[in-house]
Coordinates of C-alpha atoms in Angstrom, one line a residue:
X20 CA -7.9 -42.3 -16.9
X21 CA -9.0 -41.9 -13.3
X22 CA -11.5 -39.9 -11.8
X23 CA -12.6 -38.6 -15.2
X24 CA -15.8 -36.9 -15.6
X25 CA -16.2 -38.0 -19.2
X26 CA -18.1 -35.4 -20.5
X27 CA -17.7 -34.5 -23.9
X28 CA -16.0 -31.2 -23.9
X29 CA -17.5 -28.7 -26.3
X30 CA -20.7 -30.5 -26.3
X31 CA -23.0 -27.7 -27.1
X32 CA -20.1 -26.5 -30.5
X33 CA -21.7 -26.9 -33.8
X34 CA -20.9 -29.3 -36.1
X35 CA -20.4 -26.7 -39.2
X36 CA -18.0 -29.0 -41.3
X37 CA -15.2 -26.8 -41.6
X38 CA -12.0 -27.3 -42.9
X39 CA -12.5 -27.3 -46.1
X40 CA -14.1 -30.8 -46.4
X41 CA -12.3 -32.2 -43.4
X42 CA -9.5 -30.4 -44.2
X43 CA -7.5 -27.6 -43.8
X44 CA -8.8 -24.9 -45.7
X45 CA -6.6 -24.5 -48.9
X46 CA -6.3 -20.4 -47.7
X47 CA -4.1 -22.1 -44.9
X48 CA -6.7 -20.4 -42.5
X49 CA -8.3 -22.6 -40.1
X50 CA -12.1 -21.6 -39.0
X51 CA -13.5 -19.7 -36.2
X52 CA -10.6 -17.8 -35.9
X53 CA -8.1 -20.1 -35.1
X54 CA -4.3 -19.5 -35.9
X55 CA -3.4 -20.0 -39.0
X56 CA -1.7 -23.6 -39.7
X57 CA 0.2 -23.5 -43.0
X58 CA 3.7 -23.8 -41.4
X59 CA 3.1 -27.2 -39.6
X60 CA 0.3 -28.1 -41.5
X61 CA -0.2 -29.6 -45.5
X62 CA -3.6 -29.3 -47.2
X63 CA -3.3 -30.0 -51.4
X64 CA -7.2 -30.7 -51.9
X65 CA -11.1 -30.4 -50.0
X66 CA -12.4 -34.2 -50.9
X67 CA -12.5 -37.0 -48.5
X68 CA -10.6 -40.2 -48.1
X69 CA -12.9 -42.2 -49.8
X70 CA -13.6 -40.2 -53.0
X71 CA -9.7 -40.1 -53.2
X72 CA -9.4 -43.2 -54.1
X73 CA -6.0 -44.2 -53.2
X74 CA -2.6 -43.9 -54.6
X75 CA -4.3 -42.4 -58.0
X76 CA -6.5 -40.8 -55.8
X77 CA -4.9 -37.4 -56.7
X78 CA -5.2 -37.8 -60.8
X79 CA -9.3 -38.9 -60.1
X80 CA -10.1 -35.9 -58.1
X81 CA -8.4 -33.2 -60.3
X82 CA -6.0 -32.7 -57.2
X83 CA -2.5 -31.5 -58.7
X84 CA -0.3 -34.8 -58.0
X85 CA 3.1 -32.4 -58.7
X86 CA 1.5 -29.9 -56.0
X87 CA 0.9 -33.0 -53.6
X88 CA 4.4 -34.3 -54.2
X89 CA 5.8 -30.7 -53.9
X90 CA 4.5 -30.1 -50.6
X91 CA 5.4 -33.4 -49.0
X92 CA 8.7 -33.0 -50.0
X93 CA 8.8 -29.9 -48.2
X94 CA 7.2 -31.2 -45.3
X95 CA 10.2 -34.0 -45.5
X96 CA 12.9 -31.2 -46.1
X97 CA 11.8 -29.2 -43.0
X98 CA 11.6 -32.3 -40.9
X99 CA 15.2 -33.6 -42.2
X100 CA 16.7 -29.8 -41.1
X101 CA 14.5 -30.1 -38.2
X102 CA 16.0 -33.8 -36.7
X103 CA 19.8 -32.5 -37.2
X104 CA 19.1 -29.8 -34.7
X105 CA 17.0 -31.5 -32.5
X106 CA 18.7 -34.5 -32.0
X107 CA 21.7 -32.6 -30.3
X108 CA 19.5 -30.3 -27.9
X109 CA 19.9 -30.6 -24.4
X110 CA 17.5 -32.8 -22.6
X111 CA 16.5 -29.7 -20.9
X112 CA 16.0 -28.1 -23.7
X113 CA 13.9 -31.2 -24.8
X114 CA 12.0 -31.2 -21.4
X115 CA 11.0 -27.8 -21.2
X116 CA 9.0 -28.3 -24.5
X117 CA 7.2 -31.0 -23.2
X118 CA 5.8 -28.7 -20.6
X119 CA 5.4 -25.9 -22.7
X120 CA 3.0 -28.3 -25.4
X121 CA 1.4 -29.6 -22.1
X122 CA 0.0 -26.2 -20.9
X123 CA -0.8 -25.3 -25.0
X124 CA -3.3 -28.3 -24.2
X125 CA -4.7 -27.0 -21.0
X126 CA -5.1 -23.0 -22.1
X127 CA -6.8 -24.5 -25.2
X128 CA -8.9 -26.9 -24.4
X129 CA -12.3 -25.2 -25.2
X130 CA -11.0 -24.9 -29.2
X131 CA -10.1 -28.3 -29.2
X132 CA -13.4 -29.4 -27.7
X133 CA -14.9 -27.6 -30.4
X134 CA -12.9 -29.0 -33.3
X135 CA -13.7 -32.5 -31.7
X136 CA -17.2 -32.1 -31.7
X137 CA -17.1 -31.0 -35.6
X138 CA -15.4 -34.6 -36.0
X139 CA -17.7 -36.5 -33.8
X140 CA -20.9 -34.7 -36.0
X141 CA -19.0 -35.6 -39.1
X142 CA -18.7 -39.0 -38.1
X143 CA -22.5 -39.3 -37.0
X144 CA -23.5 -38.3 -40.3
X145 CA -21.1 -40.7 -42.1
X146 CA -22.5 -43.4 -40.2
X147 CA -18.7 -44.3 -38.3
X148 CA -19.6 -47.6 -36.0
X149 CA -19.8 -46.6 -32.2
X150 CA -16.3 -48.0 -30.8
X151 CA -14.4 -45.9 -33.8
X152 CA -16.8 -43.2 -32.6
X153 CA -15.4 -43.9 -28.6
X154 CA -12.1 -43.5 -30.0
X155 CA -12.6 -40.4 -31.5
X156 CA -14.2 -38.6 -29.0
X157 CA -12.5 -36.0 -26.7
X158 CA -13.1 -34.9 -23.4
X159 CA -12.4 -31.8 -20.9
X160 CA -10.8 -35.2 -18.8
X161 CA -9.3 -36.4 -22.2
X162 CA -7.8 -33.3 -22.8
X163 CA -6.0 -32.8 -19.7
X164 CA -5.0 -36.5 -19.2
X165 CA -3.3 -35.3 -22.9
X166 CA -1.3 -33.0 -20.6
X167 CA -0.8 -35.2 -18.3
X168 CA 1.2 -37.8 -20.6
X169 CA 3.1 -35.2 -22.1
X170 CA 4.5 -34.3 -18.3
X171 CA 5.2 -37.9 -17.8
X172 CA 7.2 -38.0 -20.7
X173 CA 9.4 -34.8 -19.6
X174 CA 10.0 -37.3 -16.7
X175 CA 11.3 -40.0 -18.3
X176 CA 15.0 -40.7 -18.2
X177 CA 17.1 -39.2 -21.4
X178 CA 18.4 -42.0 -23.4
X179 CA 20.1 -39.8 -26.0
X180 CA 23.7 -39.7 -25.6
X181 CA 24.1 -42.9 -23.4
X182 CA 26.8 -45.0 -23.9
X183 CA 26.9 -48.7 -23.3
X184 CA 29.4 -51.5 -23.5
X185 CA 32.8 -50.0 -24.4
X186 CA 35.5 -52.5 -24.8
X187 CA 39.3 -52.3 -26.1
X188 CA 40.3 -53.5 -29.0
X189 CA 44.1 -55.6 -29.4
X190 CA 44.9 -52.5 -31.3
X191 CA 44.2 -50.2 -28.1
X192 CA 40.7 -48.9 -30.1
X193 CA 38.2 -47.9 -27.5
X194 CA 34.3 -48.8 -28.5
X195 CA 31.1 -48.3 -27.4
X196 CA 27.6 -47.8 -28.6
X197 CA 26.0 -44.4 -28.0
X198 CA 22.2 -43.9 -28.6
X199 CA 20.9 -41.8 -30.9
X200 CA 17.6 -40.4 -32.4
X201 CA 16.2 -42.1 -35.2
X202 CA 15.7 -39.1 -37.3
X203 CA 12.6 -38.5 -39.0
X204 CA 9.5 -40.1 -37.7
X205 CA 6.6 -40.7 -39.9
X206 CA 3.1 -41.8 -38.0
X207 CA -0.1 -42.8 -40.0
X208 CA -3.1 -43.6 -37.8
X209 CA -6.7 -43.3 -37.1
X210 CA -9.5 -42.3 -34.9
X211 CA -7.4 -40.9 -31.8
X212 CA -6.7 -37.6 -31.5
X213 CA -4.5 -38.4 -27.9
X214 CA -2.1 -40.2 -30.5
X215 CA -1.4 -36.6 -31.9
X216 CA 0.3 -35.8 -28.6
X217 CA 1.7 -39.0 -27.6
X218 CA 3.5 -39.3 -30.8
X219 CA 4.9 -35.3 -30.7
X220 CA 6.0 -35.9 -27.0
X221 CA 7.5 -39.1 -27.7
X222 CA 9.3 -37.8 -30.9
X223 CA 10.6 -34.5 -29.4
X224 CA 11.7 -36.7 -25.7
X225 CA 13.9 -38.9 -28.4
X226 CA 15.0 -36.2 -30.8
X227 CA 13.4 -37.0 -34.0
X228 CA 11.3 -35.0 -36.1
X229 CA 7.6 -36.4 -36.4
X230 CA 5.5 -36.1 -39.3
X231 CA 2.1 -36.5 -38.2
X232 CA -0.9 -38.1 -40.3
X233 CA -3.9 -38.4 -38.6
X234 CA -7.3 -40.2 -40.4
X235 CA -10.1 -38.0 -41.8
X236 CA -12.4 -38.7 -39.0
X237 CA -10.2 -36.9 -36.8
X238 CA -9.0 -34.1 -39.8
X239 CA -10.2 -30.9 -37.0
X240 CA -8.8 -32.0 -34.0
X241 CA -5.8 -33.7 -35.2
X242 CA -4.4 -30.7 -36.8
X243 CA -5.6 -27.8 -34.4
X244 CA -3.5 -30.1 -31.7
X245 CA -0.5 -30.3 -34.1
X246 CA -0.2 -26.6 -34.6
X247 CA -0.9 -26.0 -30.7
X248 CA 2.0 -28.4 -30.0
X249 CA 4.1 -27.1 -32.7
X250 CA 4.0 -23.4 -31.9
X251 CA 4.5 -23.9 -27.7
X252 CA 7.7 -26.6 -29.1
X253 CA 9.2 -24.0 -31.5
X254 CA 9.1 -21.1 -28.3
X255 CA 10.6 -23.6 -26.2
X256 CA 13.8 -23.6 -27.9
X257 CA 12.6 -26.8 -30.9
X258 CA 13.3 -26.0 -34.1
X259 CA 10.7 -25.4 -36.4
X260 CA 9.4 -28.3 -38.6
X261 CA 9.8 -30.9 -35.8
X262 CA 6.2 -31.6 -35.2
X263 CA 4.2 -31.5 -38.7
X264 CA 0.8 -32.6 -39.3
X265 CA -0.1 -33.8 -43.0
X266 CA -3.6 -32.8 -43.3
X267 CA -4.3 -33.2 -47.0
X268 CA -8.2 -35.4 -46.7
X269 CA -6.4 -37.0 -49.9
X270 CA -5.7 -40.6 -49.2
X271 CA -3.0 -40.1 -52.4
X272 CA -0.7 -38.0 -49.5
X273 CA -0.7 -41.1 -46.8
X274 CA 0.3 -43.0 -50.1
X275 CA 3.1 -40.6 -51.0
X276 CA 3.6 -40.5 -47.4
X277 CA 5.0 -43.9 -47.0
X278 CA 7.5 -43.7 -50.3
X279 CA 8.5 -40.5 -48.4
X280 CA 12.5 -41.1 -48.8
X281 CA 13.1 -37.9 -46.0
X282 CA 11.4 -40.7 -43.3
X283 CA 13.6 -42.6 -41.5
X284 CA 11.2 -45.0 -40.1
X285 CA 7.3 -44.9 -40.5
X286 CA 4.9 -46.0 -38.4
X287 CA 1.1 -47.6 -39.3
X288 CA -1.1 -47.4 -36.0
X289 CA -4.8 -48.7 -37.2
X290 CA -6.2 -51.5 -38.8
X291 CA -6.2 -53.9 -41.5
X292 CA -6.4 -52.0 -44.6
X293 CA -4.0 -49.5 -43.5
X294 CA -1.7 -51.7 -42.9
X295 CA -2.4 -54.0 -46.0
X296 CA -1.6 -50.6 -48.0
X297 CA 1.7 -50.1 -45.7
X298 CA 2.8 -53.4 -47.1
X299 CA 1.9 -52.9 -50.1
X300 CA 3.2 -49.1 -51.4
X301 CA 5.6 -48.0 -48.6
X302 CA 9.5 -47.9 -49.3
X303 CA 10.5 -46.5 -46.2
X304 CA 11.4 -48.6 -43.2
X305 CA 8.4 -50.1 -41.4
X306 CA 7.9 -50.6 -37.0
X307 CA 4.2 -52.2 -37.9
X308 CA 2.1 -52.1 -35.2
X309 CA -0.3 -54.8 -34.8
X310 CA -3.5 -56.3 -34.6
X311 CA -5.1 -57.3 -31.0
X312 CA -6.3 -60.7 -31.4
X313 CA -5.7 -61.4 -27.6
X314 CA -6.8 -64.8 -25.8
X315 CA -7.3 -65.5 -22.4
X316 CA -6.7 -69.1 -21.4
X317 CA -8.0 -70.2 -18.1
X318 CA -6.0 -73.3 -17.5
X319 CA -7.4 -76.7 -15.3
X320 CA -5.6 -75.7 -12.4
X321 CA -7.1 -71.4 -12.3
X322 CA -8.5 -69.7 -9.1
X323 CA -12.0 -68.9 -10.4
X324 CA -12.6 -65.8 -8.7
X325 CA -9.3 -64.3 -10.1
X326 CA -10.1 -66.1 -13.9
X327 CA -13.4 -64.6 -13.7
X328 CA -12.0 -60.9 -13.0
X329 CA -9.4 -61.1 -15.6
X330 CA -11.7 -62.3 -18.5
X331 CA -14.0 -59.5 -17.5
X332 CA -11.6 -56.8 -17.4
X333 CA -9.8 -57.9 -20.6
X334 CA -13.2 -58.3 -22.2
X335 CA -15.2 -55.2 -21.3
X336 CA -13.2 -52.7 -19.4
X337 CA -13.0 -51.3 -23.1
X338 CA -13.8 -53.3 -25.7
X339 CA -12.7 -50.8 -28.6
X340 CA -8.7 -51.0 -28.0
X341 CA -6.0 -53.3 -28.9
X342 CA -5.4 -55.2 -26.0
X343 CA -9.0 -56.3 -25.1
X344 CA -9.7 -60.2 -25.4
X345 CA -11.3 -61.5 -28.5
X346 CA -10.9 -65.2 -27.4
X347 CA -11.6 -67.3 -24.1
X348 CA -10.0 -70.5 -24.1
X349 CA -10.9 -72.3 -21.2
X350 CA -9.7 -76.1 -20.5
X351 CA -12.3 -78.7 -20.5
X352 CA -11.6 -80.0 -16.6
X353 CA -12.7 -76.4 -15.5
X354 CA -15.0 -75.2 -17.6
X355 CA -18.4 -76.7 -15.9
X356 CA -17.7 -74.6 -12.9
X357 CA -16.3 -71.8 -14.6
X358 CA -17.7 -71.0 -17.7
X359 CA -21.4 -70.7 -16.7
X360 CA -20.5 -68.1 -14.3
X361 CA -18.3 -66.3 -16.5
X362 CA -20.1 -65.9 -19.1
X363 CA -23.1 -65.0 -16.9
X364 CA -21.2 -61.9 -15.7
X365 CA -20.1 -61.1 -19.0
X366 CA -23.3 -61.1 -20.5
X367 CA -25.1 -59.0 -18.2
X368 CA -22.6 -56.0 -19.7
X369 CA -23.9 -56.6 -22.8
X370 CA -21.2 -58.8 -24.1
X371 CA -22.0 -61.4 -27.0
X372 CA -21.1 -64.7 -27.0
X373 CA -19.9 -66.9 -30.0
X374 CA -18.9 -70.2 -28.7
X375 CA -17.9 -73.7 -29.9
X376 CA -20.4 -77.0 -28.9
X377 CA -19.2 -77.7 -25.6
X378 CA -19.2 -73.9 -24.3
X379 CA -23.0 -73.8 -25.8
X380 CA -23.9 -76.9 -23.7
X381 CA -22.8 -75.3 -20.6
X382 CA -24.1 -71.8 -22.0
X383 CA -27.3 -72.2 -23.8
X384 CA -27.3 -68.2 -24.8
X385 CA -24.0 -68.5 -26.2
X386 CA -24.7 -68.3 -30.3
X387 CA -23.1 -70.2 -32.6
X388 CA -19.2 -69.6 -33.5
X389 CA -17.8 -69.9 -37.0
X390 CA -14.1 -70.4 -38.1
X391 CA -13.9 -67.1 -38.8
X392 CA -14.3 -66.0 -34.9
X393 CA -11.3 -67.2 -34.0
X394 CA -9.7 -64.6 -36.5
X395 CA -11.2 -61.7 -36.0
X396 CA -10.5 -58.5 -33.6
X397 CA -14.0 -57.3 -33.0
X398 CA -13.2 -54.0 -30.9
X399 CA -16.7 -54.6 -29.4
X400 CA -18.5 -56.3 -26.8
X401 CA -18.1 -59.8 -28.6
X402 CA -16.0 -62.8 -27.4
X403 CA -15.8 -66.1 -28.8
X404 CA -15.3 -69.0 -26.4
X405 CA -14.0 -72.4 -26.8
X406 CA -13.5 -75.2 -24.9
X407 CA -10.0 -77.4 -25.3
X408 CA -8.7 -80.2 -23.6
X409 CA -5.2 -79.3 -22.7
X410 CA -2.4 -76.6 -22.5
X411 CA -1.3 -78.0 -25.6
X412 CA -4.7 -77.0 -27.5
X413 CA -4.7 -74.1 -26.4
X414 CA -1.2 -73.1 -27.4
X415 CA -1.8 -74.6 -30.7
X416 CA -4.9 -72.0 -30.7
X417 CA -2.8 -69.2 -30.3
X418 CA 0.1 -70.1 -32.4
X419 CA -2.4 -70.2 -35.0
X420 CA -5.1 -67.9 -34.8
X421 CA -3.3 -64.8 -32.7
X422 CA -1.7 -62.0 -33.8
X423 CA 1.4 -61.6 -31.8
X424 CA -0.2 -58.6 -29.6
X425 CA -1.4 -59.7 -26.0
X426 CA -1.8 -63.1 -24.4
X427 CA -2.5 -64.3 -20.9
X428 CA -3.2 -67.5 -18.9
X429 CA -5.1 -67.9 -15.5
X430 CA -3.2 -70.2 -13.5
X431 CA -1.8 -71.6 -10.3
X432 CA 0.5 -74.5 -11.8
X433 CA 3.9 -73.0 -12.1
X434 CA 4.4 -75.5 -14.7
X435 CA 1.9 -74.6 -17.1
X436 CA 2.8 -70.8 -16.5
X437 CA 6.3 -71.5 -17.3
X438 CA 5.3 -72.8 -20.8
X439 CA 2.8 -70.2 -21.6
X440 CA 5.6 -68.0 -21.1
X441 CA 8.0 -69.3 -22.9
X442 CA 6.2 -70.9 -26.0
X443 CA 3.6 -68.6 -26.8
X444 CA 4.7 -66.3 -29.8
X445 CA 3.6 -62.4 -28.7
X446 CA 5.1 -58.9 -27.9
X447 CA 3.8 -59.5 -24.1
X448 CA 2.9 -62.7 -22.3
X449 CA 0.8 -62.5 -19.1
X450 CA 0.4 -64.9 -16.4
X451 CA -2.9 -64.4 -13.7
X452 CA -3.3 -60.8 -15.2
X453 CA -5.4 -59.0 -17.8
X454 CA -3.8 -58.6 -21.9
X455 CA -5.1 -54.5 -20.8
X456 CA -2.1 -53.9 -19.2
X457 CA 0.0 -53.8 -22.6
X458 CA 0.4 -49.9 -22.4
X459 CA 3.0 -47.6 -22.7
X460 CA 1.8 -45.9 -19.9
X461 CA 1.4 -48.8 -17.8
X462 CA 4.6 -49.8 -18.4
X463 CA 6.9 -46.9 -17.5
X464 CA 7.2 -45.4 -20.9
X465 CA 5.2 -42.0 -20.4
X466 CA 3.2 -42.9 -23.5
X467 CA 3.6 -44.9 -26.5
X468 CA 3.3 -44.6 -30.4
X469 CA 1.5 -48.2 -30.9
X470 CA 2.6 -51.9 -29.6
X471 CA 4.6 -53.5 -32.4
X472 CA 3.9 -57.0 -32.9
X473 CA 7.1 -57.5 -35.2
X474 CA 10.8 -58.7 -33.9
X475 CA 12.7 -55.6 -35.6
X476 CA 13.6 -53.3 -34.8
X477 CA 11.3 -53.1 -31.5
X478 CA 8.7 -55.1 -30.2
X479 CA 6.2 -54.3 -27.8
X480 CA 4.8 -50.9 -26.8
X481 CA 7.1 -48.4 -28.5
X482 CA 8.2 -45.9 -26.2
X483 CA 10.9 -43.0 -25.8
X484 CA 14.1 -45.6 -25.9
X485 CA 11.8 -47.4 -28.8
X486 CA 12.4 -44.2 -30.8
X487 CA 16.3 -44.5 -30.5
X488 CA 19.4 -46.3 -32.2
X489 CA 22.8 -46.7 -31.0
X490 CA 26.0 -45.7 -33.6
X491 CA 29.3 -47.6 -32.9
X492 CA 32.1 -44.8 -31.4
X493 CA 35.7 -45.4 -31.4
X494 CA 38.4 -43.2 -29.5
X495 CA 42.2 -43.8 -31.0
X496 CA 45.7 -42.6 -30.7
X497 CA 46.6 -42.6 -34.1
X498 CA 46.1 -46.3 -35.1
X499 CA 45.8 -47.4 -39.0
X500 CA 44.9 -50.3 -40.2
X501 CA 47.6 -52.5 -41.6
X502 CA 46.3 -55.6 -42.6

């Protein structure tokens, strides 16, 4: 975001702790006067996440597991009628929408402000780590940068109804592939609330139905900003039930959520344990967005200057997102003259350094790394350093220690670019640039609803054309088969 003020909209709201314990009151009212929600929105029961208590979460808080069932399915049924109509809507149609949702953003931002701010005091007082509370936060710039996306994704180029490589058949069959919507779209994530709108924008600019669930942290903001976008899609011309938010606090609906057999895909956007329970309870088809454990390698043959500017803006430019470097690799020949200064500039902005023997020698405030460094995404001002002796090492390093997201090398040998490129195992592969760049946004997509880090169906920042299929079409004169 550019030119961005950055102050926290609604700043001076109170934090009240509405919504029925981070919820949507069970009246289907939402507070201070807001509209009510209870036809894009689900609320079953007023406890938390974590007193849920997972899939039996509904049985342990005396929250009615038939009701919960009940009122996904609806959710599911609405989306399902929902996705049939949308997917054959003009792309004007679609456009206008966008637009419509976009200025719902703008003519509301002090409510959303205000919800935000309940959230972020919520957080305080549960003790949430500062980068999930970065995350979470909203501002007036936020907000409107919100709007912003939403625009660019009006802009994109339609991909529904495109047709690609017809051929004729011996039998005088004519086929093609045309692209199509998906269908229903289910999103679990956490923290930010600008996922709410990416994910509706993306979802209505590819025709599918979305059913929103957002994490309690962000219970307030996530579902005033579904029923904003919801009501200015619907008098646009969408039909109603293509953006829902499930806003039960119960972690039993995310559960049901993922067996949820009206989803035609469902995407997890957040970290390990929400993803370890994807893998482990859903039944629907799975794009799994993944885990940022990127590395910079700053090969024997680098410009300095330029590997020095990269691993800073990989490293702290913001720390808290998925494609920031955990890991500097740096080869052996180099790292006398590079790694001191490096690391110098890295630790005047606050950043911590966990690095092996040789990096400690040449950067005696470096603390000590363990195994487990290499392994972990710290979404903070941390980076663990090593030293290795050849392309080879390093490439070994990744292969077994990254996480398929974001990896880059600093180099002016063509060579070794050439086999970073082609050997290293990731969804995007960087030579001389920062792993930062691995953004819908920055790539031409408008927005994007995570960066998968698997090889089906999509891989990569999932975008508009992400969101799509293709069905086979054949035009005939009458043929049958006769053998």
């Amino acid at each position: 975001m550019t030119n961005e003020t950055n102050i926290p909209c609604g700043g001076g709201a109170s934090a009240r702790g509405d919504f029925s314990g981070y919820g949507v009151a069970c009246s289907g009212h939402a507070p201070d006067g807001h509209e009510e929600v209870t036809s894009r929105s689900s609320s079953c029961c007023g406890k938390g996440f974590e007193e849920a208590g997972g899939v039996a979460g509904a049985e342990a808080t005396g929250c009615d597991p038939v009701a919960l069932d009940a009122e996904l399915s609806a959710l599911g049924k609405a989306a399902r009628k929902a996705a049939r109509r949308l997917g054959v809507l003009s792309g004007a149609v679609r456009n206008g929408a966008l637009v419509a949702m976009a200025e719902a953003l703008r003519r509301n931002t002090a409510d959303i402000c205000a919800a935000n701010a309940r959230d972020l005091a919520q957080g305080r007082s549960r003790g949430l780590s500062a980068p999930l509370l970065e995350r979470l936060a909203l501002t007036s710039a936020r907000v409107e940068s919100m709007a912003r996306g939403l625009e660019d994704i009006a802009a994109l180029r339609d991909p529904l109804g495109e047709v690609t490589g017809m051929w004729t058949t011996r039998e005088g069959l004519r086929i093609g592939r045309l692209r199509v919507p998906l269908g229903v779209v289910g999103i679990i994530y956490e923290s930010r609330p600008n996922v709410t709108a990416d994910a509706a924008g993306l979802c209505i600019k590819s025709g599918n139905a979305v059913l929103l669930r957002g994490g309690r942290e962000a219970l307030a903001t996530n579902t005033l900003l579904a029923d904003l976008l919801a009501r200015a899609a619907e008098e646009a011309g969408v039909p109603e039930g293509s953006v829902q938010m499930v806003a039960s606090p119960h972690r039993a609906a995310t559960t049901r959520l993922m067996s949820l057999d009206a989803l035609d895909v469902l995407i997890p956007r957040g970290g390990k344990s929400l993803k370890a329970a994807v893998r482990a309870f859903a039944t629907v088809p799975i794009l799994m967005t993944g885990m940022g454990n990127c590395h910079i390698y700053v090969d024997a043959g680098a410009d300095i200057d330029r590997a020095v500017a990269v691993a800073d803006n990989a490293k702290t430019s913001r720390p808290a997102v998925c494609n920031a470097a955990e890991t500097l690799l740096v080869h052996a020949d180099i790292a006398p003259d590079f790694l001191p200064r490096c690391l110098a500039v890295l630790a005047a902005k606050g950043v911590e350094i966990r690095g092996d023997a040789r990096t400690r020698a040449l950067f005696p405030a470096a603390l000590p790394a363990s195994e487990a460094d290499w392994d972990t995404e710290y979404l903070d001002l941390i980076l663990a350093v090593r030293v290795v002796d050849s392309l080879d090492e390093a490439l070994d390093h990744i292969a077994r220690h990254g996480t398929g997201h974001s990896e880059a090398i600093c180099t002016e040998s063509y060579g070794a670019a050439e086999r970073f490129l082609r050997e290293v195992d990731a969804a995007a592969v960087y030579v001389n640039a920062s792993t930062r760049f691995t953004d819908g946004g920055v790539y031409g997509f408008g927005a994007e609803m995570g960066i998968s880090t698997q090889k089906l169906h999509a891989r990569g920042p999932l975008g508009v054309e992400q969101l799509t299929s293709t069905k086979f079409i054949a035009y005939g004169t009458g043929q049958i088969r006769t053998s």
